[in-house]
Every structure is written in structure tokens, then in C-alpha cells.
Amino acid sequence: MGAMPRLKVLFVASECMPLVKTGGLGDVAGTLPGELVRRGHDVRVVIPRYRMVKDYPALVHSAPMAVPTGLDESWAAVWEAKLAQDVPVYLIEHDVLYDRDGIYGDAHGDFGDNARRFAFLSRAGLALRRYLSFEPDVIHLHDWQAALVPSLARAAGESIPTVLTIHNLGYQGRFGADQLAAIGLGSEHLNDLGLEHQGDINLLKSGLTCATCLSTVSPTYAEEIQTAEGGAGLDGVLRARTADLFGILNGIDEQTWAPSTDPLLPARFDKDHLEGKAVCKQALQRELGLEVRPDVPLVGLVSRFVEQKGIDVFVDALEQLLHLDLQFAVLGSGQGWAERLFSKLSETHDSFRARLGFDERLAHLIEAGADLFAMPSRYEPCGLNQMYSQRYGTLPVVRAVGGLRDTVQHDRTGFVFTALTGEALAAAVAYAADTYRLAPAHFRQMQRSAMGKRMGWDQVAVQYEALYRLAIARQAGRH
Ligand code: ADP
């Protein structure tokens, strides 16, 4: 390790924990830089200065930064904040674009000028190099919001190694062709930058075409997105880049999600001492108004109630499962029909309780107090909850898809089923509940295996480091 030169890496992203986060992308952009710094690298992050990050402690650089917009030049103030490990985060201030309620949209839907807002982020990311006299060895882009960086570099005739990570292929940054002017590129670039997509412009597609290397957040998802079924219209583009596309699993925050130290729990436990887990189960049952019984298998679910998460599959499975001697603890929010149904079931069934909304403490208590955890996702780039569950000895019941397939070992650290149907989920939950009741020693051994797994970011950083070096070598080979 010591012999390897340290890398200078610039992250361009639309989210970064703990400043702003709506999903896994925010976790990666907020955590991975610190882990890379620990390994001796020089890593910096750039995000927009949204209204909701203005409270975060930051200092403003005295000189404004010029950002070419394609047509003319715009000016942005550059603020600097710090992440863990002293990682600098540069906040690009442009109030016309970013000073509003919401990151991508508001109650009326997505903002109408998102093409311009995030093209500006990509342009600011590139401009920052000169402004800071920081010449990165590699630029790491995240999702469509930063995907224009390799395209803009190519249009400018620059050769710079880039890695573009896909956190969720469902979001592509697709806009009408009339938005081409807003991103400051001429129509001559529609084809050479891979921007055009069925008459629209597609920022992610352009990035997938122009970036040196591509990655996504699990090996199985990397395969799935190259198929017509999982490719969301971009499978052809991805197949053409198969040699440059890699799957790297996300890590979890092993400090926050540790049952032996978790301050949000009424009792703590570890893989050799599960008494505290029984206390958590009791507390969960009591809090939700479920009958307090140690022997009944308690199934947890913490999720956004949307199609991607298979919430409809869960509902179908309940039809069968509500007849069995099981309990359910559900937390989340999302589609109205699901919220209403869960509220109703909470009133009509003693064994079913749902809490609507976002509740960090209850999420921890469910992870700790349940025996099983359901994740019947339609697709799942990586998924975090199945990893949290394993650490808390709550065996996940997951569909064999994306990161779920890569992180749960059937009958060893959880239960895995295949078909996207309520019957398949119900059968898997019933099997898991039987294991809990009839084979307690085996269940206990599974808990031990699950809780002993290492899922931290330190191991993830090693893989990204290798990918950066590969991108550097391949970009040199391109020229
Ligand atoms: P996704 O990012 O697609 O929503 P993940 O499983 O990758 O799914 O991550 C979801 C994260 O959000 C987990 O940390 C989960 O605990 C948390 N979460 C989701 N819904 C809620 C909720 N209602 N209350 C508390 N935490 C939630």
C-alpha cells in the first residue's frame, strides 16, 4: 500500500451526508471520501448550496468562481464545509438555481429547470479545478445529476479519467430536446456525446457513453441493468460498455448500526448475548400495542411504500400471512392506497401494526426487536435494511434481486425467494417462521452468522481505489 502514490479525487454529487440526503447516493458521497482519506488519499466533494444546507457550518471563499455555461459565463460563490476526516465539501452557491424549498422538486413535482440546475453543477465541478488549483487524478460522478462532467470534458477536448456510479437506474435525467440550450450544448453534440435518447436528451445516457469507467452498487444489479428487463431503456448502452462496468456493494455505517452500542434501543446486545434483543422485542410489542409474547415470530418492514420496494407484493402476501400466528411491525410512508390499507389493518387485526411517517428511533427498534425483516423488492440496486437487519440478528426475508441477492445467504444469514408474487413471499415468511419455532438452534446459528458479518465502508474504499486506478490506466490507453 505504501508504495502506491496517493490519489487526488474529486466527487461531484447532488447529495452528501450529513448535509443533504434523500437516498443511498447521499450516504456514499458522504462516507466514502472519509474512508479514502483514511487510506491516504486527497478527496474533495462538490455539491450545490441548497437552501437546506445553508445552516451547515461553512466558510465562504472570498473570490467568486467563474463558471462557463456554454453561452456565456456565470458567477458562483464557493463555500467550504468539512466532513468527517476533514474532507472538504465545496458548496456551489447560485441562488437562482438552488435557493428554494426542495432538492429536486416540491409539492408540484420536479422543478422545471432541473436540466439547467444540474448541468450547472457539472460545469461548476469542472471549473473548481482551476479555481482551487486542484488537479484531480480522477473525478467520481454520482447519478444523472453529475453525469454531464465526462461529456463536457470530451466536448472541450480534455482527457480526464472519470468514474460514473449508478445508484438507481430508474432516475436518468431525461428532458425534452428543447432543454439542450439550457445545458449549454449545441445540437452537433447530440450524437457524439450520446445525449440523444428517443428524441429526448438523457443526461445519464450521455455519462454512460463518455465516462471512462462505470460502476453500480452491487454485482447483481450490474448484471441486471444490462438486460432488457432491468435496463430501463439503457441496457443497450450498458451492454456496449460491459468491459468498463463494475458492481461494488455499498457499506453500512457500522457505528450507527451497532446493536451493542445503539443509544436508540432500550437494551443492547451482541451475537453472543441476545437477552437484550428479547427486551427490544418486548418494548416494540408494547409500543405498537401488539400482544407481548416472546414466542410469536415478529416480522418487521421499514420502507418507502412504492412499487420498487414491492409494497404490492407485501400486501398480497398479507392475505395469507394474517391467518398465521405471526406479528407485523410496519414503518414507512408512500403511496396513499398502501398507507390507508395499513392503517385499516392496524385497526382490524391485533397482530398487525403500522406507523406512518419517518422515524429514525422506531426504525432502529424494529431492526432490533423483530425476528424477521421483509424486503420483497421489485428491483434493489443495493439496499441497506437487509444489512442492518443482519447486524441486529433479525433475519431478512428477501427477493433474489440486485444487492439483496448479493448480501443475504439463503438459510445461512436470511431467507431468499425468487418469484415476484405474494405467494412466494408468504411461503418464504412461513418457512422462516417455522425455522424460528421448530428449529431454534439453527435459527440461533443463523443469527450468529448474520451478526458476525463485516459490512463496513473500509472494505468498500479498497474496491473504489482499485477502480480509480483502472480508470486512470484506461483513460491513458484511450489516448
Ligand atoms: P432506499 O434508499 O431505496 O429507500 P435502502 O434500503 O437503501 O432503500 O435505504 C433506506 C434507508 O432509509 C434505511 O436506512 C431505512 O432504515 C431508512 N428508512 C426508510 N423509511 C424509513 C422510515 N419511515 N423511518 C425511518 N427510516 C426509514
CSV table of C-alpha atoms in Angstrom, one decimal, residues 143-453:
chain,number,residue,atom,x,y,z
A,143,ASP,CA,-26.1,9.6,-10.9
A,144,TRP,CA,-27.6,11.7,-13.7
A,145,GLN,CA,-27.2,15.0,-11.7
A,146,ALA,CA,-23.4,14.9,-12.2
A,147,ALA,CA,-23.3,12.8,-15.4
A,148,LEU,CA,-22.5,15.6,-17.7
A,149,VAL,CA,-19.0,16.0,-16.4
A,150,PRO,CA,-17.4,13.4,-18.8
A,151,SER,CA,-19.4,14.7,-21.7
A,152,LEU,CA,-18.4,18.4,-21.1
A,153,ALA,CA,-14.8,17.3,-20.8
A,154,ARG,CA,-15.0,15.4,-24.0
A,155,ALA,CA,-16.7,18.3,-25.8
A,156,ALA,CA,-13.8,20.5,-24.6
A,157,GLY,CA,-11.2,18.0,-25.9
A,158,GLU,CA,-10.0,17.2,-22.4
A,159,SER,CA,-8.8,13.8,-21.4
A,160,ILE,CA,-9.6,13.2,-17.7
A,161,PRO,CA,-10.3,9.9,-16.0
A,162,THR,CA,-13.8,9.6,-14.8
A,163,VAL,CA,-15.9,7.1,-12.9
A,164,LEU,CA,-19.7,7.4,-13.1
A,165,THR,CA,-21.7,5.5,-10.4
A,166,ILE,CA,-25.3,4.5,-11.0
A,167,HIS,CA,-27.2,4.4,-7.7
A,168,ASN,CA,-30.6,3.8,-9.3
A,169,LEU,CA,-31.1,3.4,-13.0
A,170,GLY,CA,-34.7,4.4,-12.5
A,171,TYR,CA,-33.7,8.1,-12.5
A,172,GLN,CA,-32.0,9.2,-15.7
A,173,GLY,CA,-32.3,13.0,-16.1
A,174,ARG,CA,-34.4,12.8,-19.2
A,175,PHE,CA,-35.7,16.1,-20.7
A,176,GLY,CA,-37.3,17.4,-23.8
A,177,ALA,CA,-34.9,18.3,-26.7
A,178,ASP,CA,-35.8,21.9,-26.1
A,179,GLN,CA,-33.7,21.7,-22.9
A,180,LEU,CA,-30.5,21.4,-24.9
A,181,ALA,CA,-29.9,25.1,-24.8
A,182,ALA,CA,-30.4,25.1,-21.0
A,183,ILE,CA,-27.4,22.8,-20.6
A,184,GLY,CA,-25.4,24.9,-23.0
A,185,LEU,CA,-24.5,22.3,-25.6
A,186,GLY,CA,-25.1,22.7,-29.3
A,187,SER,CA,-27.1,20.1,-31.4
A,188,GLU,CA,-23.9,19.0,-33.0
A,189,HIS,CA,-23.2,17.2,-29.7
A,190,LEU,CA,-26.4,15.2,-29.6
A,191,ASN,CA,-24.8,12.1,-31.1
A,192,ASP,CA,-21.1,12.3,-30.4
A,193,LEU,CA,-21.8,12.7,-26.6
A,194,GLY,CA,-24.6,10.1,-26.5
A,195,LEU,CA,-27.1,12.7,-25.3
A,196,GLU,CA,-29.9,11.9,-27.6
A,197,HIS,CA,-32.4,9.2,-26.5
A,198,GLN,CA,-35.6,8.6,-28.5
A,199,GLY,CA,-35.9,12.2,-29.4
A,200,ASP,CA,-35.2,13.5,-25.9
A,201,ILE,CA,-32.0,14.3,-24.2
A,202,ASN,CA,-30.8,11.9,-21.4
A,203,LEU,CA,-28.0,13.1,-19.2
A,204,LEU,CA,-27.3,9.7,-17.7
A,205,LYS,CA,-27.1,8.1,-21.1
A,206,SER,CA,-24.5,10.7,-22.1
A,207,GLY,CA,-22.5,10.0,-19.0
A,208,LEU,CA,-22.7,6.2,-19.6
A,209,THR,CA,-21.3,6.9,-23.1
A,210,CYS,CA,-18.5,9.3,-22.1
A,211,ALA,CA,-17.2,8.2,-18.7
A,212,THR,CA,-14.0,6.2,-18.5
A,213,CYS,CA,-15.4,3.6,-16.1
A,214,LEU,CA,-18.9,2.9,-14.8
A,215,SER,CA,-20.0,1.3,-11.6
A,216,THR,CA,-23.2,0.5,-9.8
A,217,VAL,CA,-23.9,-0.5,-6.2
A,218,SER,CA,-24.0,-4.3,-6.4
A,219,PRO,CA,-22.6,-7.0,-8.7
A,220,THR,CA,-26.0,-8.5,-9.4
A,221,TYR,CA,-27.5,-5.1,-10.3
A,222,ALA,CA,-24.6,-4.6,-12.6
A,223,GLU,CA,-25.8,-7.7,-14.5
A,224,GLU,CA,-29.5,-6.9,-14.3
A,225,ILE,CA,-29.2,-3.4,-15.8
A,226,GLN,CA,-27.6,-5.0,-18.9
A,227,THR,CA,-30.9,-6.9,-19.7
A,228,ALA,CA,-34.0,-5.6,-21.4
A,229,GLU,CA,-36.0,-6.3,-18.2
A,230,GLY,CA,-33.8,-4.4,-15.9
A,231,GLY,CA,-32.2,-1.8,-18.2
A,232,ALA,CA,-34.9,0.9,-18.1
A,233,GLY,CA,-34.2,1.6,-21.8
A,234,LEU,CA,-30.4,1.9,-21.4
A,235,ASP,CA,-29.5,-1.8,-21.4
A,236,GLY,CA,-28.0,-1.5,-24.9
A,237,VAL,CA,-25.8,1.4,-23.9
A,238,LEU,CA,-24.7,-0.5,-20.8
A,239,ARG,CA,-24.0,-3.8,-22.8
A,240,ALA,CA,-21.8,-1.8,-25.1
A,241,ARG,CA,-19.7,-0.8,-22.0
A,242,THR,CA,-19.8,-4.1,-20.3
A,243,ALA,CA,-16.0,-4.3,-20.0
A,244,ASP,CA,-15.9,-1.0,-18.1
A,245,LEU,CA,-18.9,-1.6,-15.8
A,246,PHE,CA,-18.4,-2.9,-12.2
A,247,GLY,CA,-20.6,-3.7,-9.2
A,248,ILE,CA,-19.3,-2.5,-5.8
A,249,LEU,CA,-21.6,-3.1,-2.8
A,250,ASN,CA,-22.3,-0.2,-0.5
A,251,GLY,CA,-21.1,-0.4,3.0
A,252,ILE,CA,-23.1,0.5,6.1
A,253,ASP,CA,-22.3,2.8,8.9
A,254,GLU,CA,-21.2,0.3,11.4
A,255,GLN,CA,-21.0,2.9,14.2
A,256,THR,CA,-24.6,4.0,13.9
A,257,TRP,CA,-26.0,0.5,13.3
A,258,ALA,CA,-24.4,-1.5,16.1
A,259,PRO,CA,-26.7,-3.3,18.5
A,260,SER,CA,-24.0,-3.4,21.2
A,261,THR,CA,-23.9,0.4,21.4
A,262,ASP,CA,-27.1,1.7,19.8
A,263,PRO,CA,-28.4,4.6,22.0
A,264,LEU,CA,-31.8,4.4,20.4
A,265,LEU,CA,-32.5,1.0,21.9
A,266,PRO,CA,-34.0,0.2,25.4
A,267,ALA,CA,-31.4,-2.6,25.7
A,268,ARG,CA,-28.2,-3.6,23.9
A,269,PHE,CA,-27.0,-7.0,22.7
A,270,ASP,CA,-24.4,-8.7,20.6
A,271,LYS,CA,-24.1,-12.0,18.8
A,272,ASP,CA,-23.1,-13.9,21.9
A,273,HIS,CA,-25.6,-12.2,24.3
A,274,LEU,CA,-29.2,-11.9,22.8
A,275,GLU,CA,-31.0,-11.2,26.1
A,276,GLY,CA,-31.2,-7.5,25.2
A,277,LYS,CA,-32.8,-8.4,21.9
A,278,ALA,CA,-35.7,-10.0,23.8
A,279,VAL,CA,-36.1,-6.8,25.8
A,280,CYS,CA,-36.2,-4.8,22.5
A,281,LYS,CA,-38.9,-7.2,21.1
A,282,GLN,CA,-41.0,-6.7,24.2
A,283,ALA,CA,-40.6,-2.9,24.0
A,284,LEU,CA,-41.6,-2.9,20.3
A,285,GLN,CA,-44.7,-5.0,21.0
A,286,ARG,CA,-45.7,-2.8,23.9
A,287,GLU,CA,-45.1,0.4,22.0
A,288,LEU,CA,-47.1,-0.7,19.0
A,289,GLY,CA,-49.9,-2.3,21.0
A,290,LEU,CA,-49.1,-5.8,19.9
A,291,GLU,CA,-49.6,-8.7,22.4
A,292,VAL,CA,-46.4,-9.1,24.4
A,293,ARG,CA,-45.3,-12.6,23.6
A,294,PRO,CA,-41.8,-13.8,23.2
A,295,ASP,CA,-42.7,-17.0,21.2
A,296,VAL,CA,-44.5,-15.4,18.3
A,297,PRO,CA,-42.4,-14.6,15.2
A,298,LEU,CA,-42.4,-10.8,14.7
A,299,VAL,CA,-42.0,-9.6,11.1
A,300,GLY,CA,-40.7,-6.1,10.5
A,301,LEU,CA,-40.8,-3.9,7.5
A,302,VAL,CA,-39.3,-0.4,7.1
A,303,SER,CA,-39.7,1.0,3.7
A,304,ARG,CA,-41.0,3.6,1.2
A,305,PHE,CA,-44.4,2.3,0.2
A,306,VAL,CA,-43.7,2.3,-3.6
A,307,GLU,CA,-43.6,-0.2,-6.4
A,308,GLN,CA,-39.8,-0.6,-6.4
A,309,LYS,CA,-40.0,-1.9,-2.8
A,310,GLY,CA,-42.7,-4.5,-3.8
A,311,ILE,CA,-45.2,-3.0,-1.4
A,312,ASP,CA,-48.0,-4.5,-3.5
A,313,VAL,CA,-46.3,-8.0,-3.1
A,314,PHE,CA,-46.2,-7.5,0.6
A,315,VAL,CA,-49.9,-6.6,0.7
A,316,ASP,CA,-50.7,-9.7,-1.4
A,317,ALA,CA,-48.7,-11.9,1.0
A,318,LEU,CA,-50.5,-10.5,4.0
A,319,GLU,CA,-53.8,-12.0,2.8
A,320,GLN,CA,-52.3,-15.4,3.6
A,321,LEU,CA,-49.9,-14.4,6.4
A,322,LEU,CA,-52.5,-12.7,8.6
A,323,HIS,CA,-54.1,-16.1,9.1
A,324,LEU,CA,-50.9,-17.5,10.7
A,325,ASP,CA,-49.7,-16.9,14.2
A,326,LEU,CA,-47.3,-14.1,13.4
A,327,GLN,CA,-47.0,-10.4,14.3
A,328,PHE,CA,-46.2,-7.5,12.0
A,329,ALA,CA,-44.5,-4.1,12.7
A,330,VAL,CA,-44.5,-1.8,9.7
A,331,LEU,CA,-43.0,1.7,9.4
A,332,GLY,CA,-42.9,3.9,6.4
A,333,SER,CA,-44.8,6.2,4.0
A,334,GLY,CA,-45.6,6.4,0.4
A,335,GLN,CA,-48.5,5.6,-1.9
A,336,GLY,CA,-51.8,6.6,-0.4
A,337,TRP,CA,-53.6,3.3,-1.0
A,338,ALA,CA,-50.9,1.5,0.9
A,339,GLU,CA,-51.0,4.0,3.8
A,340,ARG,CA,-54.7,3.7,4.1
A,341,LEU,CA,-54.7,-0.1,3.9
A,342,PHE,CA,-52.0,-0.4,6.6
A,343,SER,CA,-53.9,2.0,8.9
A,344,LYS,CA,-57.1,-0.1,8.4
A,345,LEU,CA,-55.3,-3.4,9.1
A,346,SER,CA,-53.9,-1.9,12.3
A,347,GLU,CA,-57.4,-1.3,13.5
A,348,THR,CA,-58.9,-4.6,12.4
A,349,HIS,CA,-56.1,-7.0,13.3
A,350,ASP,CA,-54.5,-7.4,16.7
A,351,SER,CA,-51.4,-8.9,15.1
A,352,PHE,CA,-50.7,-6.0,12.7
A,353,ARG,CA,-49.4,-2.5,13.5
A,354,ALA,CA,-48.3,0.1,11.1
A,355,ARG,CA,-46.8,3.5,11.9
A,356,LEU,CA,-46.8,6.1,9.1
A,357,GLY,CA,-44.0,8.6,8.6
A,358,PHE,CA,-40.3,8.8,9.1
A,359,ASP,CA,-39.0,7.8,12.5
A,360,GLU,CA,-35.3,7.0,13.0
A,361,ARG,CA,-35.8,5.7,16.5
A,362,LEU,CA,-38.6,3.3,15.6
A,363,ALA,CA,-36.6,2.1,12.6
A,364,HIS,CA,-33.8,1.1,15.0
A,365,LEU,CA,-36.3,-0.5,17.4
A,366,ILE,CA,-37.9,-2.6,14.6
A,367,GLU,CA,-34.5,-3.7,13.3
A,368,ALA,CA,-33.6,-4.8,16.9
A,369,GLY,CA,-37.0,-6.1,18.1
A,370,ALA,CA,-38.2,-8.1,15.1
A,371,ASP,CA,-37.2,-11.7,14.4
A,372,LEU,CA,-37.7,-11.4,10.6
A,373,PHE,CA,-37.5,-8.5,8.2
A,374,ALA,CA,-39.3,-8.5,4.8
A,375,MET,CA,-37.9,-7.0,1.6
A,376,PRO,CA,-39.8,-8.2,-1.4
A,377,SER,CA,-38.2,-5.6,-3.8
A,378,ARG,CA,-39.1,-5.5,-7.5
A,379,TYR,CA,-35.6,-4.2,-8.0
A,380,GLU,CA,-32.9,-3.2,-5.5
A,381,PRO,CA,-29.6,-1.6,-6.6
A,382,CYS,CA,-28.1,-2.4,-3.2
A,383,GLY,CA,-30.4,-1.9,-0.3
A,384,LEU,CA,-29.4,-1.1,3.3
A,385,ASN,CA,-32.1,-2.5,5.5
A,386,GLN,CA,-31.2,-6.1,4.8
A,387,MET,CA,-27.7,-5.4,6.0
A,388,TYR,CA,-28.9,-3.5,9.1
A,389,SER,CA,-31.2,-6.5,9.9
A,390,GLN,CA,-28.4,-9.0,9.7
A,391,ARG,CA,-26.3,-7.0,12.2
A,392,TYR,CA,-29.2,-6.9,14.6
A,393,GLY,CA,-29.9,-10.7,14.3
A,394,THR,CA,-33.2,-10.0,12.5
A,395,LEU,CA,-33.1,-12.4,9.7
A,396,PRO,CA,-34.1,-10.8,6.4
A,397,VAL,CA,-36.6,-12.5,4.0
A,398,VAL,CA,-35.6,-11.0,0.7
A,399,ARG,CA,-36.3,-11.5,-3.0
A,400,ALA,CA,-33.2,-12.7,-5.0
A,401,VAL,CA,-32.7,-9.4,-6.8
A,402,GLY,CA,-29.8,-6.8,-7.0
A,403,GLY,CA,-27.9,-6.2,-3.8
A,404,LEU,CA,-30.3,-8.3,-1.8
A,405,ARG,CA,-29.1,-11.4,-3.7
A,406,ASP,CA,-25.5,-10.4,-3.1
A,407,THR,CA,-25.8,-9.8,0.6
A,408,VAL,CA,-28.1,-12.5,2.0
A,409,GLN,CA,-27.2,-16.2,2.0
A,410,HIS,CA,-30.3,-18.4,2.0
A,411,ASP,CA,-30.7,-20.5,5.2
A,412,ARG,CA,-27.4,-19.1,6.5
A,413,THR,CA,-27.9,-15.4,7.1
A,414,GLY,CA,-31.5,-15.0,5.9
A,415,PHE,CA,-34.2,-16.4,3.6
A,416,VAL,CA,-34.2,-15.8,-0.1
A,417,PHE,CA,-37.1,-16.3,-2.6
A,418,THR,CA,-37.4,-15.7,-6.3
A,419,ALA,CA,-40.8,-15.0,-7.7
A,420,LEU,CA,-42.3,-11.5,-7.5
A,421,THR,CA,-45.6,-12.8,-6.0
A,422,GLY,CA,-47.4,-12.6,-2.7
A,423,GLU,CA,-47.4,-16.4,-2.6
A,424,ALA,CA,-43.6,-16.6,-2.9
A,425,LEU,CA,-43.1,-14.1,-0.1
A,426,ALA,CA,-45.8,-15.7,2.0
A,427,ALA,CA,-44.1,-19.1,1.6
A,428,ALA,CA,-40.7,-17.7,2.5
A,429,VAL,CA,-42.0,-16.0,5.6
A,430,ALA,CA,-43.9,-19.1,6.6
A,431,TYR,CA,-40.7,-21.2,6.2
A,432,ALA,CA,-38.7,-18.6,8.2
A,433,ALA,CA,-41.3,-18.6,10.9
A,434,ASP,CA,-41.2,-22.4,11.1
A,435,THR,CA,-37.4,-22.3,11.4
A,436,TYR,CA,-37.8,-19.8,14.3
A,437,ARG,CA,-40.3,-22.1,16.1
A,438,LEU,CA,-39.3,-25.6,15.2
A,439,ALA,CA,-35.5,-25.3,14.7
A,440,PRO,CA,-34.4,-22.7,17.3
A,441,ALA,CA,-30.8,-23.9,17.4
A,442,HIS,CA,-30.5,-23.5,13.7
A,443,PHE,CA,-32.2,-20.1,13.8
A,444,ARG,CA,-29.8,-19.0,16.6
A,445,GLN,CA,-26.8,-20.2,14.5
A,446,MET,CA,-28.1,-18.2,11.5
A,447,GLN,CA,-28.4,-15.1,13.7
A,448,ARG,CA,-24.8,-15.6,14.8
A,449,SER,CA,-23.6,-15.9,11.2
A,450,ALA,CA,-25.6,-12.8,10.2
A,451,MET,CA,-24.4,-10.7,13.1
A,452,GLY,CA,-20.8,-11.6,12.6
A,453,LYS,CA,-20.6,-10.3,9.0
